[in-house]
Coordinates of C-alpha atoms and ligand atoms in Angstrom, one line a residue:
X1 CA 34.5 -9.5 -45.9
X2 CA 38.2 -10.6 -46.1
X3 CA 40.8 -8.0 -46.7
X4 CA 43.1 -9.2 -48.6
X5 CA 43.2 -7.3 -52.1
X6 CA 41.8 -10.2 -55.0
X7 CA 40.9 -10.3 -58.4
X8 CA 38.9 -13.2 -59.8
X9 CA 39.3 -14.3 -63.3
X10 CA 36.6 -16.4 -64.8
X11 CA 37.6 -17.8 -67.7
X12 CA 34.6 -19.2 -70.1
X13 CA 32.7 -16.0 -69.0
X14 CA 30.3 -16.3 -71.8
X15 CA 29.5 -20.1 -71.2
X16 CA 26.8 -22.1 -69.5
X17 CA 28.2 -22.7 -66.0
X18 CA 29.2 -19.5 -65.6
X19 CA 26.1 -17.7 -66.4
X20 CA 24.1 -20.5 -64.4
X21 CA 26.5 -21.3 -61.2
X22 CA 30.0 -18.6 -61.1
X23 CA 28.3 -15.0 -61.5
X24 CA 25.3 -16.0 -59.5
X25 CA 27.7 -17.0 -57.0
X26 CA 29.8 -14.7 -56.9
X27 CA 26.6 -12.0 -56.8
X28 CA 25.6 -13.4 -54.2
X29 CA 28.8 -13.4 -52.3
X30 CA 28.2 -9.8 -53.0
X31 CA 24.8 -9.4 -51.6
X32 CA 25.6 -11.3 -48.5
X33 CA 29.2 -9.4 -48.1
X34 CA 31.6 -11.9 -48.1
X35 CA 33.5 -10.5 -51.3
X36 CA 36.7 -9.3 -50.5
X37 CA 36.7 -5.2 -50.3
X38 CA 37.8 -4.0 -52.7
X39 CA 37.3 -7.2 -55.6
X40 CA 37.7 -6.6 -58.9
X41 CA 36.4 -9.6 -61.4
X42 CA 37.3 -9.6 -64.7
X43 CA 35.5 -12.4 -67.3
X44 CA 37.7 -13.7 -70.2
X45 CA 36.3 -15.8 -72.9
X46 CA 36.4 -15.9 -77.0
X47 CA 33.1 -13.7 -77.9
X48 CA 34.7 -10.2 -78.2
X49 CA 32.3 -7.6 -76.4
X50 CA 32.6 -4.8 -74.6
X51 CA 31.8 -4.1 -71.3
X52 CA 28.8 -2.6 -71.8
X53 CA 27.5 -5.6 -74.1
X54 CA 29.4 -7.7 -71.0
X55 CA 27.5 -6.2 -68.2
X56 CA 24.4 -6.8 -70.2
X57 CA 24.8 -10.6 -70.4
X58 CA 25.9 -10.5 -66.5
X59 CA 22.6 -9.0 -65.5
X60 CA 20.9 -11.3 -67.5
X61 CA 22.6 -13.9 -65.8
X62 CA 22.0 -12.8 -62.1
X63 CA 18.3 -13.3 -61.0
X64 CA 16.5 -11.1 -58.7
X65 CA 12.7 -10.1 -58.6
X66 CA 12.0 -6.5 -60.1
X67 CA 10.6 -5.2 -56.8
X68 CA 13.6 -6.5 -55.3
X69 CA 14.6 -2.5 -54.9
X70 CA 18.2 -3.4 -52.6
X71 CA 18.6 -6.4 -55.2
X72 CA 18.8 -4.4 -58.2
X73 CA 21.1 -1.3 -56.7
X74 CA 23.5 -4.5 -56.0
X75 CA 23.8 -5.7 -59.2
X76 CA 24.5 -1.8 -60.0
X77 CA 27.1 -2.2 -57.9
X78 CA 28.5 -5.3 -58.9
X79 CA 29.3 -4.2 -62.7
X80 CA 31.3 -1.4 -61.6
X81 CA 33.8 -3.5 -60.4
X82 CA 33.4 -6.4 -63.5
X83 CA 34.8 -5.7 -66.7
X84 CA 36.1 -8.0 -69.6
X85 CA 38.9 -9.1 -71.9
X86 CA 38.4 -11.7 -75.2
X87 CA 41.0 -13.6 -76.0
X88 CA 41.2 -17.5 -77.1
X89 CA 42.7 -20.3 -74.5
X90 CA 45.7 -21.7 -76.7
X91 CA 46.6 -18.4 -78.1
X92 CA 50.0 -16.4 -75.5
X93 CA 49.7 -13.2 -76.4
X94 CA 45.7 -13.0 -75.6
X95 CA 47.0 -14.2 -71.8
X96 CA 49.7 -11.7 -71.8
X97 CA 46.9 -8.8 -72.6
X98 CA 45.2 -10.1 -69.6
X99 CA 48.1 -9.8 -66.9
X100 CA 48.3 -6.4 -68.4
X101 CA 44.7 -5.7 -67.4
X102 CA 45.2 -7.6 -64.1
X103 CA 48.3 -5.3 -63.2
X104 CA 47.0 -1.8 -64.5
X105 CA 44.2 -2.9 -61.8
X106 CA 46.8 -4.4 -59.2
X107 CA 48.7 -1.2 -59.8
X108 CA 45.6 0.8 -57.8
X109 CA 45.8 -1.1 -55.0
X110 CA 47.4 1.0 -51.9
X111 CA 49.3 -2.2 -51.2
X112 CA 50.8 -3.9 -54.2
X113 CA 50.2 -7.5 -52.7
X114 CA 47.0 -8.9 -54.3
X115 CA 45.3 -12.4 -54.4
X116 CA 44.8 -14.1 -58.2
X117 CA 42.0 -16.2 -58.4
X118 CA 41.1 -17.9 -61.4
X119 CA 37.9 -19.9 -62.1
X120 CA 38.0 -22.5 -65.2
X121 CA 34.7 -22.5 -66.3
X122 CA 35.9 -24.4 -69.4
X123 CA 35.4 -27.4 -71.4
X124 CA 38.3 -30.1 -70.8
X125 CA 39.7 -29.9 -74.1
X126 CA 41.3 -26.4 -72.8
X127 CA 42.3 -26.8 -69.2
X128 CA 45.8 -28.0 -69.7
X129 CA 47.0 -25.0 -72.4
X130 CA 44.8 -22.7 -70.2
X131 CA 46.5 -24.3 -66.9
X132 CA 50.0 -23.3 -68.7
X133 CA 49.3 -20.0 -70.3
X134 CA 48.1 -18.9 -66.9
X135 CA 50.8 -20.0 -65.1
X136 CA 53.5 -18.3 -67.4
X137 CA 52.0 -15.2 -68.2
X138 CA 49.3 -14.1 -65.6
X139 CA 50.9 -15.6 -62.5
X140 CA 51.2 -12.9 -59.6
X141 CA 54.3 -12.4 -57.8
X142 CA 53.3 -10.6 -55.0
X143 CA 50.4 -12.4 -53.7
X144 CA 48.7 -16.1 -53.4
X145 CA 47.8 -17.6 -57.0
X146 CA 44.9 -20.2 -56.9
X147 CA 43.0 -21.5 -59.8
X148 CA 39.5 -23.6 -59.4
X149 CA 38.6 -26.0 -62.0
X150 CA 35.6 -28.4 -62.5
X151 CA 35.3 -32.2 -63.8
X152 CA 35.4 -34.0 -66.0
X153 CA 38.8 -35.4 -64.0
X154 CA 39.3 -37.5 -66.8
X155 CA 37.0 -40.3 -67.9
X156 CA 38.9 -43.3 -66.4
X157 CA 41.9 -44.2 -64.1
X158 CA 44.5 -43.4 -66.1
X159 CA 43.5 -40.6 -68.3
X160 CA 42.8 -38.8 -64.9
X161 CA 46.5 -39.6 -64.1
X162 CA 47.7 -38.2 -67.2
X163 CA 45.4 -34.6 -66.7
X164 CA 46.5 -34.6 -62.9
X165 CA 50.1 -34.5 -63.9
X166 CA 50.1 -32.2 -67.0
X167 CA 48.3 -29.8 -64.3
X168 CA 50.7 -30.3 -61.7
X169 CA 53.6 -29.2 -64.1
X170 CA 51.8 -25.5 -63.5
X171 CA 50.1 -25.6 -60.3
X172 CA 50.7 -27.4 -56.6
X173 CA 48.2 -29.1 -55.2
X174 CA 47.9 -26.5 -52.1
X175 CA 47.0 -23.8 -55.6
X176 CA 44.3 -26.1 -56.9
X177 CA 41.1 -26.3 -56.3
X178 CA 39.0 -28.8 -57.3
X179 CA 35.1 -28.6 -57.4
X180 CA 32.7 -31.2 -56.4
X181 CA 29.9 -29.1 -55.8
X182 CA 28.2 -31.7 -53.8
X183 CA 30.7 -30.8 -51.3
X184 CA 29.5 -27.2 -51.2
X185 CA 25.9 -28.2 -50.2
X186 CA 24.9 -27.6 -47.1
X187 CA 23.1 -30.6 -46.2
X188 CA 26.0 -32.4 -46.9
X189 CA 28.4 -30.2 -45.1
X190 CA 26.0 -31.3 -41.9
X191 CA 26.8 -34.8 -42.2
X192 CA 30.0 -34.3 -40.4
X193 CA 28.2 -32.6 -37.6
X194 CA 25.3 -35.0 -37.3
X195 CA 27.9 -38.0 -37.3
X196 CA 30.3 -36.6 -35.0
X197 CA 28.9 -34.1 -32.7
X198 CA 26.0 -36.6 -31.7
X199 CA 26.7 -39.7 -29.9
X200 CA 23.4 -40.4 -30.5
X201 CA 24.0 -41.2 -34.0
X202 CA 27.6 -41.9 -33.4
X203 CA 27.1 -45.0 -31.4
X204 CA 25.2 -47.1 -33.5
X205 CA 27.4 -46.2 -36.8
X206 CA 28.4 -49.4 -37.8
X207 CA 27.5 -53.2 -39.1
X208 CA 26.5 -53.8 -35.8
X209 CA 23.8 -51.8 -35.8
X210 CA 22.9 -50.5 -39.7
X211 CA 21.8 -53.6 -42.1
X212 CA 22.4 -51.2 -45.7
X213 CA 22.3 -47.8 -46.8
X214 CA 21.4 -46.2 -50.0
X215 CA 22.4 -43.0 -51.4
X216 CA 20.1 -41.8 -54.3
X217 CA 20.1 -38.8 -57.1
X218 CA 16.7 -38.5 -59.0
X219 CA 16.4 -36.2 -61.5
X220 CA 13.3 -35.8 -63.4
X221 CA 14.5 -34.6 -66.9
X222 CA 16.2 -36.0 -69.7
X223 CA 19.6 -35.2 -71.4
X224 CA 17.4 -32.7 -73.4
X225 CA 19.7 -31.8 -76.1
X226 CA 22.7 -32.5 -73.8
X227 CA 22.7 -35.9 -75.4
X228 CA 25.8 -35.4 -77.3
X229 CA 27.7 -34.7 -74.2
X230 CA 26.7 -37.0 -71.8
X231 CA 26.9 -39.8 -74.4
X232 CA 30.5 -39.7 -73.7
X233 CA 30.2 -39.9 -70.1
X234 CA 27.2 -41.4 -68.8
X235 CA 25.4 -41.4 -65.1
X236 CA 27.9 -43.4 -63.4
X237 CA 30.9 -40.4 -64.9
X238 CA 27.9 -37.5 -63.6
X239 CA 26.9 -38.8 -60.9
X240 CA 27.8 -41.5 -59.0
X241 CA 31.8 -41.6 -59.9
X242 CA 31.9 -37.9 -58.2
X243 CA 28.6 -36.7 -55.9
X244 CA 27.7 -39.8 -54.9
X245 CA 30.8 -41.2 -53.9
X246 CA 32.0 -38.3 -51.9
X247 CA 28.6 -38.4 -49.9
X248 CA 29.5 -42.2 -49.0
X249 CA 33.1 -41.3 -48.1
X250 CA 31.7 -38.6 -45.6
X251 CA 29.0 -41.0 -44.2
X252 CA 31.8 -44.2 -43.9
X253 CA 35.2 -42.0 -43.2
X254 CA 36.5 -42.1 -39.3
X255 CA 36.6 -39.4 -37.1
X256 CA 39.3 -37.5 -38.4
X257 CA 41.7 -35.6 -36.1
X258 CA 40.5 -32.5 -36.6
X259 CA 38.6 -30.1 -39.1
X260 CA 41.4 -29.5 -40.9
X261 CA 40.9 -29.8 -44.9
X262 CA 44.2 -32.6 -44.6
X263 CA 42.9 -34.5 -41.7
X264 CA 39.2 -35.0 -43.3
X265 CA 40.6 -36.0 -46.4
X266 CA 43.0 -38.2 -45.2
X267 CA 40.2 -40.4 -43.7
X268 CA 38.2 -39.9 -46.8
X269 CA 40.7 -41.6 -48.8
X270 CA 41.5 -44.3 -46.4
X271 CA 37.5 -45.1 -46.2
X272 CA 37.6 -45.0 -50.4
X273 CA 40.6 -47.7 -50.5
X274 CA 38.9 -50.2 -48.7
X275 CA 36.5 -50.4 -51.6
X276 CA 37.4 -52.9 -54.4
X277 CA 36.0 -52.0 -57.8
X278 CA 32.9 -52.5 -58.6
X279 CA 31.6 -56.1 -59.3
X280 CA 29.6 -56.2 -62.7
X281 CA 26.9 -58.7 -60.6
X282 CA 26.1 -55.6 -58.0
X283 CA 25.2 -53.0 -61.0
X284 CA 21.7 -52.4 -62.4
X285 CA 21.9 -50.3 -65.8
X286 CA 19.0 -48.5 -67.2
X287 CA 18.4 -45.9 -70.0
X288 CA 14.6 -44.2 -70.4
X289 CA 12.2 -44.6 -73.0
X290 CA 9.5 -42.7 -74.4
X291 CA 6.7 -42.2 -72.3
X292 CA 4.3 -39.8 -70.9
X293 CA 4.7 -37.9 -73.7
X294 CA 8.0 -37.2 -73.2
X295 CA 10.9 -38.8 -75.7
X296 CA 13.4 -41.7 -74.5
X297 CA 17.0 -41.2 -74.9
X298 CA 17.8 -42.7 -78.2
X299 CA 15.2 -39.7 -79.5
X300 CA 17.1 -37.2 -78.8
X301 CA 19.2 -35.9 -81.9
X302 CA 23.0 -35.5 -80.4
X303 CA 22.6 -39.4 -79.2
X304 CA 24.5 -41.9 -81.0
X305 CA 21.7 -44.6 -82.5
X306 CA 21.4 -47.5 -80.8
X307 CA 23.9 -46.0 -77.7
X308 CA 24.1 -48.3 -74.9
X309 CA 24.8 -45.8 -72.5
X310 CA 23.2 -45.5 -69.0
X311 CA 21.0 -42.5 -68.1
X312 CA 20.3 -44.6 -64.5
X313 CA 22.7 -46.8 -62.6
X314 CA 22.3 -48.5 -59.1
X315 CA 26.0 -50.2 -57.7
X316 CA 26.7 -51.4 -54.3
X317 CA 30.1 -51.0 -52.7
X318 CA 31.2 -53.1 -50.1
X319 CA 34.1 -51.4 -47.4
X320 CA 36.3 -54.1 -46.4
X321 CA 37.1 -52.4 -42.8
X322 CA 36.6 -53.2 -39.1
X323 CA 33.4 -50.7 -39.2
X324 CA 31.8 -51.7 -42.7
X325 CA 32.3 -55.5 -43.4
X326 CA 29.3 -56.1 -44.4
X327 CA 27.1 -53.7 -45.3
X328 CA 26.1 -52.8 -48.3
X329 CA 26.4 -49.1 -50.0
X330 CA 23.5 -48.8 -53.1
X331 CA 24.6 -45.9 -54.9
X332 CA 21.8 -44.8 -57.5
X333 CA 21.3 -42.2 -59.9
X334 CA 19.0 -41.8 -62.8
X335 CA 17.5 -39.0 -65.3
X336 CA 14.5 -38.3 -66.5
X337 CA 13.0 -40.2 -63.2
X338 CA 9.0 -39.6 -61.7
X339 CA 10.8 -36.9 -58.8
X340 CA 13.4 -34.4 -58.0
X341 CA 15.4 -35.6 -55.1
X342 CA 18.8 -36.6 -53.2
X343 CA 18.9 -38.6 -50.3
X344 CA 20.6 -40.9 -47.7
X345 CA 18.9 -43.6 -46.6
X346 CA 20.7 -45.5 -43.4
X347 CA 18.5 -48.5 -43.1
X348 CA 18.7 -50.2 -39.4
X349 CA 18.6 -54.1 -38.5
X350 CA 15.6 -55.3 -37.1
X351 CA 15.0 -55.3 -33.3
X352 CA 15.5 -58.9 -31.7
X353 CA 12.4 -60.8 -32.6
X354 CA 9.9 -62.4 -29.6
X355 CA 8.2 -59.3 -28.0
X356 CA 7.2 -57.7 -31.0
X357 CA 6.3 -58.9 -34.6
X358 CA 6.2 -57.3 -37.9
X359 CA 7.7 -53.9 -36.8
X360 CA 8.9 -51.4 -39.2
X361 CA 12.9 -51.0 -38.8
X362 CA 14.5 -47.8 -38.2
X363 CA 15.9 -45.7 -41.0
X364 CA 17.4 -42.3 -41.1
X365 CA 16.6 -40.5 -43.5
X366 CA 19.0 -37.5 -44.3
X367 CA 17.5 -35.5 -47.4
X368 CA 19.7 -33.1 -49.0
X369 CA 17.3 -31.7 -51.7
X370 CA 15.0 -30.5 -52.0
X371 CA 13.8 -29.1 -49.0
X372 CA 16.9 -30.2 -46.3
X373 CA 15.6 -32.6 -43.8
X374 CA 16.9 -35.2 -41.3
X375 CA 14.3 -37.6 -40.1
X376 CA 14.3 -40.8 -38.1
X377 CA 12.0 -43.2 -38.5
X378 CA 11.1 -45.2 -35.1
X379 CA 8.5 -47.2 -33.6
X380 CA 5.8 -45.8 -30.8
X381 CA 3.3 -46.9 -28.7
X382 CA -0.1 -46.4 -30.8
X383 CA -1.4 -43.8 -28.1
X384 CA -4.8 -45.3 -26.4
X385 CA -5.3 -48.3 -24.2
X386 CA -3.5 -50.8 -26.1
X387 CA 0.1 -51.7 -27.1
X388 CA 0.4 -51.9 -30.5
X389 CA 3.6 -50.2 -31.8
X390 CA 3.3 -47.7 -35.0
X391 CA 5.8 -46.2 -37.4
X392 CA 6.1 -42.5 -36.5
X393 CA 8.9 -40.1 -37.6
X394 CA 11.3 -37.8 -35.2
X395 CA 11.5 -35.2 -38.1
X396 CA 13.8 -32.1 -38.7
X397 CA 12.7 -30.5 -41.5
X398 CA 14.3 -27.3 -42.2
X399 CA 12.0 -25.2 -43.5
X400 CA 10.3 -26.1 -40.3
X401 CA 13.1 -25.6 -37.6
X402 CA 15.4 -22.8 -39.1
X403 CA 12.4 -20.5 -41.0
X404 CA 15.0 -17.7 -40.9
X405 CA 17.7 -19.6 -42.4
X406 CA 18.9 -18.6 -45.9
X407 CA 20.6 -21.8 -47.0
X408 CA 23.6 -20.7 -49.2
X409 CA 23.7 -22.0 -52.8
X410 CA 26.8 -24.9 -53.0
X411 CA 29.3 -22.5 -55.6
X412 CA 29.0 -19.6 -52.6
X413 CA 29.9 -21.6 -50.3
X414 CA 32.3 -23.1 -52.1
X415 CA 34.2 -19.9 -53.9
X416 CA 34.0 -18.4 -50.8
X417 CA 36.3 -21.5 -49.3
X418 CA 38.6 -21.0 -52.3
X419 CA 39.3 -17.3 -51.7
X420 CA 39.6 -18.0 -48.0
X421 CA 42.3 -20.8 -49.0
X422 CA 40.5 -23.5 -47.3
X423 CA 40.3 -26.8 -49.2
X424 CA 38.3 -29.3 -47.0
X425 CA 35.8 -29.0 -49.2
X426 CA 37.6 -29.7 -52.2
X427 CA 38.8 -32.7 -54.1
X428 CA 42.5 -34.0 -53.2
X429 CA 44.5 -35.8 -56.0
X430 CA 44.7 -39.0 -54.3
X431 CA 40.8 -38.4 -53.7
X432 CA 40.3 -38.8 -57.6
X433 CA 42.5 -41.3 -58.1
X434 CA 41.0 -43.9 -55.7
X435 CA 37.5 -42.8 -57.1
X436 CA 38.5 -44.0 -60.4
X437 CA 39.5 -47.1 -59.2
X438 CA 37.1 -48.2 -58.0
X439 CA 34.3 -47.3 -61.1
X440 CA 36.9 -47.9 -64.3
X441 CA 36.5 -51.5 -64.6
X442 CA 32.7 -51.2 -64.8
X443 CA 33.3 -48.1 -67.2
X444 CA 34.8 -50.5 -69.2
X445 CA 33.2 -53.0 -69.1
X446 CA 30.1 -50.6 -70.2
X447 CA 32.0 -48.8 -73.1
X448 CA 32.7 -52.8 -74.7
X449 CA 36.4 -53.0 -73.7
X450 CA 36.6 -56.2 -71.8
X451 CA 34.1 -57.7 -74.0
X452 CA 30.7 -57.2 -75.4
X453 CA 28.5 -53.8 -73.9
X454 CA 25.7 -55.3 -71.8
X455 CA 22.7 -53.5 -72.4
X456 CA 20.9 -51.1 -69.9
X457 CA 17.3 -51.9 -69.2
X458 CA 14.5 -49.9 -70.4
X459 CA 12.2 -47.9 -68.0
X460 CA 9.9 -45.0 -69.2
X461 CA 10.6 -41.5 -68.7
X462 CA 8.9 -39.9 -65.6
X463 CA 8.9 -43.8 -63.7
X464 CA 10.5 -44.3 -60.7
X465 CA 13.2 -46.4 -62.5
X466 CA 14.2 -49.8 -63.8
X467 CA 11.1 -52.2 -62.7
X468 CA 14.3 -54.4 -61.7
X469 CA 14.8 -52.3 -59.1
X470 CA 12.9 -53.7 -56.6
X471 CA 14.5 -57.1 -56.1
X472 CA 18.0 -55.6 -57.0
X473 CA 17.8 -53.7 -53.5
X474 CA 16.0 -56.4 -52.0
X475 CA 18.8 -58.4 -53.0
X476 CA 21.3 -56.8 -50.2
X477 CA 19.0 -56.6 -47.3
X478 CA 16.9 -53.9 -48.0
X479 CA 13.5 -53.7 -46.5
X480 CA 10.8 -51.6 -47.3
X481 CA 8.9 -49.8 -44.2
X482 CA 5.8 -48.5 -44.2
X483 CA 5.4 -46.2 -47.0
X484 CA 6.0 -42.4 -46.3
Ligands
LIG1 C1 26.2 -32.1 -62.5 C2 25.8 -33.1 -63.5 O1 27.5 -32.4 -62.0 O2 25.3 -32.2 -61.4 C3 24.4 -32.9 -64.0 O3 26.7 -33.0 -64.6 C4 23.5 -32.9 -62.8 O4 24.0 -33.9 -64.9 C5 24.0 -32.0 -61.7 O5 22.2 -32.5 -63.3 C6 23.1 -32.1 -60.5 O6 23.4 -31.0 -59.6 P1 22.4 -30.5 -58.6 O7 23.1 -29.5 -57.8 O8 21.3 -29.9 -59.4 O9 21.9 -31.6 -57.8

């Protein structure tokens, strides 16, 4: 556990992520003793409760099996040192009621110095009086502020620009802590490892050796009743613009000097800007229909009739650099899709045709859920008295390998970075901004501001996708092996 004395403020402590992602988190920070001793979290949000009714919605929120004996004395535990204050988020005097309760509990403290950490579990609309209200009324003097907000960054270039900078008038870049929460998973965390601690995989990571790669979300639900929302933002603003992109940064980006949270993002960015927007001719744009007896997009109530917005979009970036000319990057992401799963799929050249014909190429596979798993696919000797060559896999499956492993959820690992101070898992400023550049003309494009919308393609809910799929990948090299 760290030592330092901290209090954690979640602010939204009523709303969805933090009943589904920040308490579970932090409970389980708890559980596994990485809290600091002596925490104290306090939840602030509109609904006025007390904090008995509070502690009630907080157990409801943390999940752990009845029998679970040790579970359930923790989350015992864990209220006593939870309480709660209402207050709205554009309203001073509510904040200033809040640094009260944050000093009455500083004030117990043997040593007066104590960490602030506060967690913006908010909608956008409040981060920037929020942001402000925090920094002028609950902002400790005597220990290290830090506050942790989420996307949306904005929904294009330059209205990221202007919420960067109405932050920054409250809080430095070295307070701020940005979540991807991709970044907090631990299959991608590995990535680093596999790429740089191996010179097995190191060696042939490059055009010379890998003909494309594809990195793929599938989800298999709809925007059930989150219609109204995502309307406004769409798969590429979800998905790709954020999680997908930082997994290609991590599998293109250099060797950086070191581990340090400046050094990895330095090359992170410097991979990012050697990608020019997006070309409408490399994008495929889908949206699900009713199928399977489940409803298509426009069904859904909160959607906007007749909304051209994606629910699936495929894109492939190209990294003008020594390393990269070349290849192609298929970033793809779609809802309401026939599977659950998120991969990375580094797709070698063929072997030097003569001695052997028709072989299956290489791929690695690098699966980060469900079910964490790197696998190679590679060519072997059929056993037996002949020499055919078969597809066989060199697989590490997790589940498999590590069967004592608890693999931490991405929020723990990643509050647990904040309140250590460490931001190499977070998103830097310049980060964003060279993330946006490269998807806002396509967004554009999309929304009907550099001419008409063009219209995604239909595919039925539970499929594996647009049936255009197929040649679109097949388009930039992509060959399929053997199936799985
Ligand atoms: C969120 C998106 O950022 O990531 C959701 O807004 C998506 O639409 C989610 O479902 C996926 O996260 P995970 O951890 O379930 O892969």
């Amino acid at each position: 556990a760290l030592k330092d004395n901290t209090v954690i403020v979640v602010l939204g402590a009523s709303g969805d992520l933090a009943k589904k992602k920040t308490y579970p988190a932090l409970f389980g920070l708890y559980r596994m003793g990485f809290l600091p001793k002596d925490v104290k979290i306090v939840g602030y949000a509109r609904t006025k409760m007390d904090d008995a009714e509070y502690h009630k919605r907080i157990t409801s929120y943390l999940k752990v099996a009845d029998d679970d004996q040790d579970g359930q004395a923790k989350i015992q535990e864990f209220k006593q040192f939870t309480s709660y204050v209402s207050g709205g988020y554009e309203d001073g005097p509510s904040f200033a009621k809040l640094n009260e309760v944050l000093q009455a509990i500083e004030s117990k403290y043997q040593s007066k110095e104590a960490n602030r950490l506060f967690y913006l579990a908010l909608p956008p609309t409040v981060f920037i009086p929020v942001a402000q209200h925090l920094k002028e009324q609950c902002y400790s003097t005597t220990g290290k502020n830090r506050i942790i907000v989420e996307k949306p960054f904005g929904k294009d270039l330059e209205s990221c620009r202007v919420l960067l900078s109405s932050l920054k008038q409250h809080w430095t870049e070295d307070e701020t802590f940005r979540i991807d929460h991709y970044l907090g998973k631990e299959m991608v965390k590995n990535i680093l490892v596999l790429r740089f601690a191996n010179i097995a995989m190191n060696a042939p990571w490059d055009k010379n050796s890998i003909s494309n790669v594809q990195i793929t979300f599938k989800e298999p639900f709809g925007t059930e009743g989150r219609g109204g929302y995502f309307d406004e933002f769409g798969i590429i603003r979800d998905v790709l613009q954020n999680h997908l992109l930082q997994v290609l940064s991590i599998i293109t980006m250099e060797r950086p000097v070191s581990f340090s949270a400046e050094d990895i993002r330095d090359e992170k960015v410097k991979v990012l800007r050697a990608i020019p927007p997006i070309e409408r001719s490399d994008t495929l744009l889908g949206q699900y229909v009713a199928a399977n007896g489940k409803p298509g997009y426009l069904d859904d109530d909160t959607v906007p009739p007749n909304s051209v917005c994606p629910t699936y979009a495929a894109t492939t970036l190209w990294i003008h650099n020594p390393r990269w000319e070349g290849v192609p990057f298929i970033l793809k992401a779609g809802k309401a899709l026939n599977e659950a799963k998120v991969e990375v799929r580094i797709q070698f050249k063929d072997v030097t045709q003569g001695i052997f014909k028709d072989i299956s190429r290489n791929e690695l596979v690098i699966r980060i859920q469900p079910s964490e798993a790197v696998y190679l696919k590679l060519n072997t000797k059929t056993p037996g008295l002949n020499t055919r060559a078969i597809p066989t896999e060199m697989d590490l499956t997790y589940k498999r390998r590590f069967t004592e492993a608890k693999i931490p959820e991405a929020y723990e690992a990643l509050i647990l970075d904040a309140l250590r101070g460490d931001h190499s898992n977070f998103v830097r400023d310049d980060e964003l901004d060279v993330a946006w550049r490269i998807f806002t003309p396509i967004l554009h494009w999309i929304e009907g501001k550099s001419g008409p919308s063009p219209k995604p393609v239909p595919y039925p809910y539970g499929s594996r996708g647009p049936k255009e799929l197929e040649s679109f990948i097949g388009k930039y090299g992509y060959k399929r092996t053997v199936p799985e």
